[in-house]
Tab-separated table of C-alpha atoms and ligand atoms in Angstrom:
chain	number	residue	atom	x	y	z
W	10	MET	CA	175.963	1.055	56.432
W	11	ASP	CA	177.225	3.165	59.363
W	12	CYS	CA	175.048	3.723	62.430
W	13	LEU	CA	175.636	5.589	65.655
W	14	GLU	CA	175.141	3.734	68.892
W	15	ILE	CA	174.477	6.081	71.784
W	16	LYS	CA	174.203	5.064	75.417
W	17	GLY	CA	172.253	7.932	76.956
W	18	GLY	CA	172.146	9.448	80.409
W	19	ARG	CA	175.764	10.699	80.592
W	20	THR	CA	176.292	14.407	81.247
W	21	LEU	CA	178.757	16.277	79.030
W	22	SER	CA	181.796	18.233	80.104
W	23	GLY	CA	184.614	19.930	78.162
W	24	THR	CA	185.214	22.001	75.039
W	25	ILE	CA	183.993	21.530	71.469
W	26	ARG	CA	185.591	23.465	68.613
W	27	ILE	CA	183.217	24.543	65.845
W	28	SER	CA	184.206	23.940	62.204
W	29	GLY	CA	183.763	26.231	59.213
W	30	ALA	CA	180.138	26.685	58.107
W	31	LYS	CA	178.890	24.297	55.442
W	32	ASN	CA	176.391	26.820	54.107
W	33	ALA	CA	179.092	29.495	53.813
W	34	ALA	CA	181.681	27.132	52.292
W	35	LEU	CA	179.416	26.001	49.422
W	36	PRO	CA	178.637	29.443	47.919
W	37	ILE	CA	182.224	30.564	48.550
W	38	LEU	CA	183.510	27.535	46.629
W	39	SER	CA	181.135	28.515	43.846
W	40	ALA	CA	182.391	32.115	43.851
W	41	THR	CA	185.839	30.862	42.813
W	42	LEU	CA	184.265	30.351	39.358
W	43	LEU	CA	184.003	34.122	38.964
W	44	ALA	CA	187.729	34.932	38.669
W	45	GLU	CA	190.831	33.349	37.175
W	46	GLY	CA	193.818	32.701	39.424
W	47	ALA	CA	194.740	31.147	42.740
W	48	PHE	CA	192.269	31.227	45.631
W	49	ARG	CA	193.153	30.029	49.106
W	50	LEU	CA	190.245	29.063	51.369
W	51	SER	CA	190.867	28.148	54.988
W	52	GLU	CA	188.627	26.542	57.650
W	53	VAL	CA	186.875	24.530	54.932
W	54	PRO	CA	184.915	21.870	56.828
W	55	SER	CA	185.579	18.233	56.000
W	56	LEU	CA	182.042	17.245	55.008
W	57	GLU	CA	180.379	15.091	52.398
W	58	ASP	CA	178.582	18.124	50.894
W	59	VAL	CA	181.888	19.955	50.477
W	60	ARG	CA	183.412	16.881	48.798
W	61	ILE	CA	180.465	16.683	46.374
W	62	PHE	CA	180.780	20.392	45.571
W	63	ALA	CA	184.518	20.017	44.972
W	64	GLU	CA	183.771	17.079	42.671
W	65	LEU	CA	181.346	19.272	40.732
W	66	LEU	CA	183.904	22.076	40.383
W	67	ARG	CA	186.507	19.558	39.165
W	68	GLU	CA	183.989	18.350	36.543
W	69	LEU	CA	183.886	21.931	35.310
W	70	GLY	CA	187.676	22.025	34.935
W	71	VAL	CA	188.560	23.730	38.218
W	72	GLU	CA	191.781	22.642	39.934
W	73	ILE	CA	191.381	21.982	43.655
W	74	LYS	CA	193.983	20.865	46.123
W	75	SER	CA	192.794	20.092	49.611
W	76	LEU	CA	195.522	20.326	52.266
W	77	GLU	CA	195.639	18.579	55.649
W	78	ASP	CA	194.788	21.709	57.649
W	79	SER	CA	191.288	22.400	56.187
W	80	THR	CA	192.773	24.636	53.477
W	81	PHE	CA	191.695	24.453	49.831
W	82	LEU	CA	193.835	25.831	47.000
W	83	ILE	CA	191.589	26.507	44.020
W	84	ASP	CA	192.247	27.726	40.509
W	85	SER	CA	189.447	28.069	37.961
W	86	SER	CA	191.624	29.441	35.112
W	87	LYS	CA	191.045	26.211	33.171
W	88	LEU	CA	187.259	26.266	33.531
W	89	ASN	CA	186.185	24.349	30.428
W	90	SER	CA	182.642	23.088	31.001
W	91	HIS	CA	179.342	24.797	31.713
W	92	GLU	CA	177.428	21.679	32.713
W	93	ALA	CA	176.417	20.510	36.212
W	94	PRO	CA	175.363	16.888	35.687
W	95	TYR	CA	172.287	15.235	37.202
W	96	GLU	CA	174.427	12.720	39.065
W	97	LEU	CA	175.962	15.446	41.259
W	98	VAL	CA	172.992	17.834	41.543
W	99	ARG	CA	170.819	14.884	42.587
W	100	ARG	CA	173.204	14.239	45.479
W	101	MET	CA	173.240	17.853	46.589
W	102	ARG	CA	170.745	20.611	45.825
W	103	ALA	CA	173.243	23.372	46.609
W	104	SER	CA	174.958	22.454	43.303
W	105	VAL	CA	172.516	24.945	41.773
W	106	LEU	CA	174.845	27.623	43.176
W	107	VAL	CA	177.069	27.233	40.089
W	108	LEU	CA	174.275	28.490	37.817
W	109	GLY	CA	174.732	32.247	38.366
W	110	PRO	CA	178.557	32.234	38.264
W	111	LEU	CA	178.672	30.028	35.134
W	112	VAL	CA	176.295	32.214	33.113
W	113	ALA	CA	178.090	35.322	34.337
W	114	ARG	CA	181.596	34.076	33.459
W	115	LEU	CA	180.995	31.836	30.411
W	116	GLY	CA	177.759	33.244	29.031
W	117	ARG	CA	176.108	29.854	29.344
W	118	ALA	CA	175.230	27.156	31.837
W	119	ARG	CA	173.490	23.806	31.742
W	120	VAL	CA	172.503	22.732	35.232
W	121	SER	CA	170.363	19.757	36.141
W	122	LEU	CA	167.170	20.686	38.000
W	123	PRO	CA	167.433	19.479	41.595
W	124	GLY	CA	164.034	17.747	41.935
W	125	GLY	CA	162.290	16.980	45.249
W	126	CYS	CA	163.765	16.889	48.699
W	127	ALA	CA	163.006	15.252	52.073
W	128	ILE	CA	162.136	18.568	53.767
W	129	GLY	CA	159.944	20.240	51.136
W	130	ALA	CA	159.416	20.979	47.444
W	131	ARG	CA	162.217	23.571	47.433
W	132	PRO	CA	161.736	25.064	43.964
W	133	ILE	CA	164.429	27.274	42.361
W	134	ASP	CA	162.037	29.571	40.503
W	135	PHE	CA	163.468	32.713	42.197
W	136	HIS	CA	166.950	31.866	40.896
W	137	LEU	CA	165.588	31.377	37.373
W	138	LYS	CA	163.314	34.439	37.309
W	139	GLY	CA	166.152	36.593	38.614
W	140	LEU	CA	168.512	35.453	35.861
W	141	GLU	CA	165.802	36.088	33.269
W	142	LEU	CA	165.375	39.613	34.583
W	143	MET	CA	169.124	39.996	34.125
W	144	GLY	CA	168.715	39.153	30.448
W	145	ALA	CA	169.470	35.398	30.394
W	146	LYS	CA	167.494	33.226	27.976
W	147	LEU	CA	166.333	30.127	29.825
W	148	GLU	CA	165.028	26.801	28.606
W	149	ILE	CA	164.141	23.652	30.497
W	150	ARG	CA	165.191	20.591	28.491
W	151	GLN	CA	165.462	16.980	29.562
W	152	GLY	CA	165.572	17.884	33.241
W	153	PHE	CA	168.213	20.571	32.760
W	154	VAL	CA	167.929	24.319	32.871
W	155	GLU	CA	169.907	25.842	30.029
W	156	ALA	CA	170.803	29.496	30.413
W	157	ARG	CA	172.493	31.810	27.935
W	158	ALA	CA	173.442	35.464	27.990
W	159	ARG	CA	176.181	37.248	26.073
W	160	ARG	CA	176.559	39.475	29.120
W	161	LEU	CA	174.100	39.674	31.983
W	162	ARG	CA	172.787	43.145	32.780
W	163	GLY	CA	171.808	44.652	36.098
W	164	ALA	CA	168.159	44.414	37.153
W	165	GLN	CA	165.799	45.128	40.014
W	166	ILE	CA	164.798	41.807	41.572
W	167	TYR	CA	162.312	41.187	44.372
W	168	PHE	CA	162.234	37.886	46.281
W	169	ASP	CA	158.719	36.830	47.317
W	170	ILE	CA	160.428	34.973	50.181
W	171	PRO	CA	163.997	35.821	51.209
W	172	SER	CA	165.853	32.874	49.678
W	173	VAL	CA	169.374	32.143	50.933
W	174	THR	CA	170.870	30.387	47.893
W	175	GLY	CA	168.657	32.496	45.579
W	176	THR	CA	170.223	35.682	46.972
W	177	GLU	CA	173.703	34.112	46.747
W	178	ASN	CA	173.281	32.929	43.152
W	179	LEU	CA	172.001	36.279	41.899
W	180	MET	CA	174.515	38.303	43.931
W	181	MET	CA	177.360	36.319	42.321
W	182	ALA	CA	175.860	36.714	38.839
W	183	ALA	CA	175.345	40.458	39.372
W	184	CYS	CA	179.042	40.984	40.193
W	185	LEU	CA	179.987	40.363	36.530
W	186	ALA	CA	176.815	41.869	35.006
W	187	LYS	CA	176.711	45.223	33.256
W	188	GLY	CA	175.259	47.923	35.490
W	189	LYS	CA	173.389	47.992	38.771
W	190	THR	CA	171.429	45.132	40.346
W	191	VAL	CA	169.146	45.643	43.321
W	192	LEU	CA	168.075	42.552	45.272
W	193	GLU	CA	165.027	43.349	47.361
W	194	ASN	CA	163.696	41.259	50.245
W	195	ALA	CA	167.091	39.542	50.061
W	196	ALA	CA	168.274	37.016	52.646
W	197	ARG	CA	170.220	38.442	55.605
W	198	GLU	CA	171.826	35.207	56.821
W	199	PRO	CA	175.462	35.470	58.020
W	200	GLU	CA	176.421	33.032	55.225
W	201	VAL	CA	175.107	35.508	52.615
W	202	VAL	CA	177.119	38.271	54.291
W	203	ALA	CA	180.227	36.034	54.336
W	204	LEU	CA	179.898	35.410	50.602
W	205	GLY	CA	179.304	39.130	49.967
W	206	ASN	CA	182.410	40.045	51.964
W	207	MET	CA	184.476	37.609	49.908
W	208	LEU	CA	183.086	39.093	46.663
W	209	LYS	CA	183.970	42.584	47.919
W	210	GLU	CA	187.543	41.408	48.581
W	211	MET	CA	187.535	40.126	45.001
W	212	GLY	CA	186.803	43.669	43.858
W	213	ALA	CA	182.998	43.632	43.637
W	214	ASP	CA	181.036	46.762	44.510
W	215	ILE	CA	178.338	45.574	46.941
W	216	HIS	CA	176.302	47.542	49.464
W	217	GLY	CA	173.644	46.588	51.965
W	218	LEU	CA	174.954	43.169	53.061
W	219	GLY	CA	173.061	41.956	56.116
W	220	THR	CA	170.034	44.099	55.167
W	221	ASP	CA	167.092	43.150	52.947
W	222	THR	CA	168.277	45.371	50.071
W	223	ILE	CA	171.562	44.466	48.433
W	224	ILE	CA	172.930	46.728	45.693
W	225	ILE	CA	175.615	45.471	43.326
W	226	HIS	CA	177.423	47.440	40.637
W	227	GLY	CA	178.809	44.878	38.209
W	228	SER	CA	182.319	44.883	36.769
W	229	ARG	CA	184.152	43.042	33.963
W	230	HIS	CA	186.733	41.301	36.142
W	231	LEU	CA	187.207	40.100	39.680
W	232	ARG	CA	190.433	38.865	41.290
W	233	PRO	CA	191.200	35.736	43.324
W	234	VAL	CA	191.538	36.089	47.099
W	235	THR	CA	192.344	34.361	50.364
W	236	CYS	CA	189.279	33.717	52.486
W	237	THR	CA	188.501	32.112	55.851
W	238	ILE	CA	185.137	30.354	56.159
W	239	ILE	CA	183.062	31.674	59.094
W	240	PRO	CA	182.237	29.283	61.962
W	241	ASP	CA	179.102	27.183	61.559
W	242	ARG	CA	176.332	28.743	63.671
W	243	ILE	CA	174.087	25.711	63.184
W	244	GLU	CA	176.787	23.337	64.402
W	245	ALA	CA	177.385	25.642	67.401
W	246	GLY	CA	173.651	25.798	68.136
W	247	THR	CA	173.411	22.020	67.887
W	248	TYR	CA	176.121	21.550	70.556
W	249	LEU	CA	174.526	24.161	72.830
W	250	MET	CA	171.421	22.011	72.599
W	251	ALA	CA	173.436	18.826	73.131
W	252	ALA	CA	174.363	20.224	76.538
W	253	GLY	CA	170.677	20.980	77.055
W	254	ALA	CA	169.710	17.418	76.150
W	255	ALA	CA	172.410	15.582	78.113
W	256	GLY	CA	173.046	18.046	80.961
W	257	GLY	CA	176.469	19.132	82.218
W	258	GLU	CA	178.643	22.025	81.062
W	259	LEU	CA	180.244	22.670	77.670
W	260	THR	CA	182.380	25.413	76.199
W	261	ILE	CA	181.694	25.975	72.510
W	262	GLU	CA	184.756	27.585	70.968
W	263	ASN	CA	185.394	29.228	67.599
W	264	CYS	CA	181.853	30.515	67.197
W	265	VAL	CA	180.305	33.936	66.567
W	266	PRO	CA	177.872	34.462	69.475
W	267	GLU	CA	176.154	37.340	67.622
W	268	HIS	CA	175.016	34.862	64.935
W	269	LEU	CA	173.235	32.910	67.674
W	270	ASP	CA	171.441	35.808	69.419
W	271	THR	CA	167.903	34.528	68.863
W	272	VAL	CA	168.866	30.932	69.556
W	273	MET	CA	170.510	31.901	72.845
W	274	LEU	CA	167.453	33.915	73.897
W	275	LYS	CA	165.260	30.836	73.388
W	276	LEU	CA	167.701	28.567	75.198
W	277	LYS	CA	167.904	30.997	78.132
W	278	ALA	CA	164.113	31.096	78.285
W	279	ALA	CA	164.215	27.300	78.368
W	280	GLY	CA	166.424	27.531	81.467
W	281	LEU	CA	169.944	26.935	80.099
W	282	LYS	CA	172.706	29.052	81.626
W	283	LEU	CA	174.706	30.695	78.824
W	284	LYS	CA	177.732	32.940	79.028
W	285	ILE	CA	179.769	34.536	76.237
W	286	ILE	CA	183.513	34.377	76.929
W	287	ASP	CA	186.336	36.003	74.910
W	288	SER	CA	183.995	37.016	72.037
W	289	ASP	CA	184.267	33.615	70.308
W	290	LYS	CA	183.225	31.156	73.015
W	291	ILE	CA	179.958	30.345	74.704
W	292	ARG	CA	179.701	28.395	77.941
W	293	VAL	CA	176.474	26.465	78.407
W	294	ARG	CA	175.260	24.707	81.506
W	295	ARG	CA	172.123	22.776	82.337
W	296	ARG	CA	171.010	21.967	85.826
W	297	GLY	CA	167.588	20.482	86.430
W	298	ARG	CA	164.639	20.208	84.108
W	299	LEU	CA	164.110	22.621	81.213
W	300	ASN	CA	161.144	24.965	80.741
W	301	SER	CA	158.851	24.613	77.754
W	302	VAL	CA	159.062	27.509	75.281
W	303	ASP	CA	157.300	28.130	71.978
W	304	VAL	CA	159.471	28.364	68.864
W	305	LYS	CA	158.695	29.652	65.372
W	306	THR	CA	161.238	29.338	62.593
W	307	GLN	CA	161.918	32.478	60.548
W	308	PRO	CA	164.513	33.757	58.104
W	309	TYR	CA	167.573	35.266	59.871
W	310	PRO	CA	167.672	36.916	62.390
W	311	GLY	CA	164.719	34.723	63.427
W	312	PHE	CA	165.056	31.238	64.872
W	313	PRO	CA	166.686	29.047	62.151
W	314	THR	CA	164.783	26.186	60.573
W	315	ASP	CA	168.095	24.290	60.650
W	316	LEU	CA	167.822	24.102	64.476
W	317	GLN	CA	164.107	23.311	64.689
W	318	ALA	CA	164.522	19.539	64.964
W	319	GLN	CA	167.247	19.869	67.612
W	320	ILE	CA	165.277	22.204	69.905
W	321	MET	CA	162.344	19.809	69.647
W	322	VAL	CA	164.424	17.278	71.602
W	323	LEU	CA	164.798	19.756	74.465
W	324	MET	CA	161.095	20.478	74.437
W	325	ALA	CA	160.331	16.745	74.366
W	326	VAL	CA	161.814	16.452	77.890
W	327	ALA	CA	160.892	19.951	79.187
W	328	GLY	CA	158.410	20.740	81.964
W	329	LYS	CA	155.192	21.625	80.135
W	330	LEU	CA	153.756	22.215	76.673
W	331	SER	CA	155.554	23.804	73.738
W	332	VAL	CA	154.353	24.739	70.244
W	333	ILE	CA	157.030	24.560	67.544
W	334	THR	CA	155.994	26.151	64.255
W	335	GLU	CA	157.924	25.575	61.029
W	336	THR	CA	157.355	28.388	58.544
W	337	ILE	CA	160.213	27.812	56.051
W	338	PHE	CA	159.849	24.219	54.796
W	339	GLU	CA	156.503	22.447	54.527
W	340	ASN	CA	157.735	18.958	55.325
W	341	ARG	CA	160.344	19.437	58.020
W	342	PHE	CA	158.749	17.311	60.744
W	343	MET	CA	160.032	13.915	59.601
W	344	HIS	CA	161.909	13.537	62.887
W	345	VAL	CA	158.658	13.641	64.891
W	346	ALA	CA	157.717	10.022	64.169
W	347	GLU	CA	161.212	8.910	65.213
W	348	LEU	CA	161.151	10.962	68.428
W	349	LYS	CA	157.815	9.329	69.259
W	350	ARG	CA	159.533	5.943	68.991
W	351	LEU	CA	161.729	7.137	71.871
W	352	GLY	CA	158.631	7.987	73.932
W	353	ALA	CA	158.172	11.679	73.055
W	354	ASP	CA	154.637	13.066	73.220
W	355	ILE	CA	154.272	15.152	70.049
W	356	ARG	CA	151.292	15.913	67.831
W	357	VAL	CA	151.656	17.630	64.485
W	358	GLU	CA	148.872	19.960	63.393
W	359	GLY	CA	149.588	21.578	60.049
W	360	ARG	CA	152.798	23.558	60.369
W	361	SER	CA	152.989	23.237	64.172
W	362	ALA	CA	154.167	20.469	66.451
W	363	ILE	CA	152.638	20.414	69.903
W	364	VAL	CA	155.206	18.959	72.249
W	365	ARG	CA	154.233	17.848	75.748
W	366	GLY	CA	157.390	17.254	77.763
W	367	VAL	CA	157.865	13.768	79.217
W	368	LYS	CA	160.104	12.902	82.206
W	369	HIS	CA	162.526	10.937	80.055
W	370	LEU	CA	162.971	9.357	76.628
W	371	ASN	CA	163.855	5.683	76.190
W	372	GLY	CA	166.466	4.438	73.718
W	373	ALA	CA	165.381	2.601	70.529
W	374	PRO	CA	166.547	2.136	66.940
W	375	VAL	CA	165.628	5.215	64.863
W	376	MET	CA	166.087	6.289	61.262
W	377	ALA	CA	167.437	9.683	60.164
W	378	THR	CA	165.722	11.170	57.128
W	379	ASP	CA	167.753	14.321	56.543
W	380	LEU	CA	170.731	16.200	57.894
W	381	ARG	CA	169.163	18.150	60.764
W	382	ALA	CA	166.790	15.306	61.671
W	383	SER	CA	169.843	13.101	62.151
W	384	ALA	CA	171.418	15.648	64.545
W	385	CYS	CA	168.113	15.763	66.437
W	386	LEU	CA	168.139	11.985	66.855
W	387	VAL	CA	171.716	12.029	68.156
W	388	LEU	CA	170.681	14.621	70.755
W	389	ALA	CA	167.651	12.523	71.644
W	390	GLY	CA	169.959	9.530	72.107
W	391	LEU	CA	172.068	11.560	74.560
W	392	ALA	CA	168.956	12.461	76.538
W	393	ALA	CA	167.364	8.985	76.490
W	394	LYS	CA	167.752	6.169	78.962
W	395	GLY	CA	169.360	3.097	77.443
W	396	THR	CA	170.707	2.574	73.944
W	397	THR	CA	169.654	4.475	70.821
W	398	LEU	CA	170.810	3.308	67.420
W	399	VAL	CA	170.676	6.081	64.827
W	400	GLN	CA	170.560	4.761	61.281
W	401	GLY	CA	171.022	6.853	58.133
W	402	VAL	CA	174.196	8.482	59.477
W	403	HIS	CA	175.301	9.457	55.960
W	404	HIS	CA	172.881	12.381	56.339
W	405	LEU	CA	174.794	13.540	59.423
W	406	ASP	CA	178.150	13.317	57.658
W	407	ARG	CA	176.911	15.708	54.984
W	408	GLY	CA	176.848	18.609	57.408
W	409	TYR	CA	178.549	17.801	60.717
W	410	GLU	CA	182.297	17.293	60.856
W	411	ARG	CA	183.081	14.226	63.034
W	412	MET	CA	180.066	14.758	65.298
W	413	ASP	CA	180.509	11.396	67.011
W	414	GLU	CA	184.163	12.124	67.842
W	415	LYS	CA	183.438	15.641	69.063
W	416	LEU	CA	180.702	14.346	71.387
W	417	ALA	CA	182.786	11.400	72.610
W	418	GLN	CA	185.566	13.837	73.571
W	419	VAL	CA	183.218	15.596	75.985
W	420	GLY	CA	182.023	12.423	77.648
W	421	ALA	CA	179.173	11.091	75.488
W	422	ARG	CA	179.047	7.334	75.075
W	423	ILE	CA	178.696	7.280	71.318
W	424	ARG	CA	180.346	5.087	68.735
W	425	ARG	CA	180.077	4.386	65.030
W	426	VAL	CA	179.078	0.820	64.215
W	427	LYS	CA	178.609	-1.038	60.943
W	428	MET	CA	175.199	-2.563	60.412
W	429	GLN	CA	173.869	-4.969	57.837
W	430	ASP	CA	171.725	-3.184	55.299
W	431	SER	CA	168.185	-3.992	56.320
W	432	ASP	CA	165.035	-2.922	54.561
W	433	PRO	CA	162.103	-2.342	56.911
W	434	GLY	CA	159.771	-2.966	53.971
U	10	EPU	N1	161.881	29.116	47.727
U	10	EPU	C1	161.050	29.204	46.631
U	10	EPU	N2	161.621	29.409	45.409
U	10	EPU	C2	162.968	29.528	45.234
U	10	EPU	C3	163.821	29.430	46.365
U	10	EPU	C4	163.230	29.234	47.609
U	10	EPU	O1	159.831	29.104	46.754
U	10	EPU	O2	163.422	29.704	44.108
U	10	EPU	C5	161.292	28.892	49.062
U	10	EPU	C6	161.712	27.530	49.660
U	10	EPU	O3	160.899	26.492	49.213
U	10	EPU	C7	161.571	27.816	51.142
U	10	EPU	C8	161.998	29.283	51.270
U	10	EPU	O4	161.853	29.839	49.953
U	10	EPU	O5	160.241	27.678	51.527
U	10	EPU	C9	163.390	29.544	51.756
U	10	EPU	O6	164.291	28.678	51.076
U	10	EPU	P1	165.791	29.093	50.743
U	10	EPU	O7	165.915	29.314	49.284
U	10	EPU	O8	166.229	30.188	51.645
U	10	EPU	O9	166.570	27.756	51.110
U	10	EPU	P2	167.872	27.248	50.395
U	10	EPU	O10	168.654	28.409	49.948
U	10	EPU	O11	167.544	26.178	49.436
U	10	EPU	C10	169.423	27.332	52.524
U	10	EPU	C11	170.256	26.351	53.271
U	10	EPU	C12	169.353	25.390	54.024
U	10	EPU	C13	168.488	26.196	54.982
U	10	EPU	C14	167.695	27.247	54.201
U	10	EPU	C15	166.872	28.155	55.077
U	10	EPU	C16	172.258	26.238	51.925
U	10	EPU	C17	173.130	25.431	51.022
U	10	EPU	N3	171.129	25.639	52.335
U	10	EPU	O12	168.637	26.558	51.616
U	10	EPU	O13	170.203	24.519	54.760
U	10	EPU	O14	167.596	25.342	55.652
U	10	EPU	O15	168.597	28.066	53.430
U	10	EPU	O16	167.662	28.814	55.989
U	10	EPU	O17	172.592	27.347	52.280
U	10	EPU	C18	170.760	22.556	55.910
U	10	EPU	O18	171.911	22.990	56.039
U	10	EPU	O19	170.360	21.537	56.529
U	10	EPU	C19	169.828	23.225	55.006
U	10	EPU	C20	168.754	22.624	54.533
């Protein structure tokens, strides 16, 4: 079992290049199911989640060649299965993104239900209700959702909460449906826009991307395209916060600063010096102690839930008291207990964490419970005095490309070590 050993207290200096966005790559991989022919995707991040998704597509009969330079060549002409097995969906919830494209292209899909998750219940009822409104017949059997439709038809669909993958699934399905689909209270995340832009390149008629009303006029056929995955705003935000946790000065390159507007406003309020350079780089500098700021997670363009755990590290060593409220997922405070092991003063009350900044954290062994919690613990290790051993690093590898190497290159004392599997009981 891999762990990360971090010797804290070293300031960071240098440049980190951001990889393609995991949460854009997954739906874009899924969109290749919608058209026959050769797709070329570049800037595909080398991540465990991407490997699992590629494995799922191969199960369905899709040919995928991954080249050295983060390029994927994909051809779904030989698509010959409509089933996403439990074994793969269990390992990654985003596998549900094949549901819409499979029903739209093949007229049927059998996709395992994802089940529970470390950060919340995360149901997929919006995906299912949307497909039903589009004329699909759905049945739940033996843990699978089975969907059938000779041809989906356009519908008016309202999301009770703007769901990212829900919007993506239904937008993809609507591209091959007959007639007009209107998605209301749709997600506005840059990853949804990136998928929509790819679908438009493929010939889809889509309006309203980046707003809460997306209108799609379906067509019979789409064509394969070349597509570059947008930079990962959550990875970029995580490294901005790494500079905040460790101190020093970093340049984050290959990012889209606009996607980080709200995050940068919070970090500036917390006392970090931030400067946008050349439209795709941000320079971040920390001198002295940070200010406490309150944070509330919201759908985009609000503060992202995927950076909540990381900003908590900054608040854990900031000057005063901060209230961090999580409104998206009901159980996304698993990192709190681990941060407390490092000496953080945090109390959870319902959906808020009350964080009283301490002068410094102290290194200890900690256990990562999910992807973003693991990034938070790495940042905490950078900020802490002494040695922090982060266990459960497989979570990190799902969504951060070579995080340990990227941090080591800018001066962090971090290394991957093998540890005997030990059960705390
Ligand atoms: N929801 C429902 N029913 C549904 C779908 C969602 O009640 O059918 C609720 C969820 O339980 C949650 C809220 O709606 O309370 C929003 O969830 P959403 O559907 O937007 O989340 P998601 O699409 O499953 C994506 C990202 C997550 C990210 C969230 C929120 C991907 C592959 N995953 O998940 O990323 O946290 O949006 O921004 O895009 C991560 O990368 O670490 C991660 C968890």
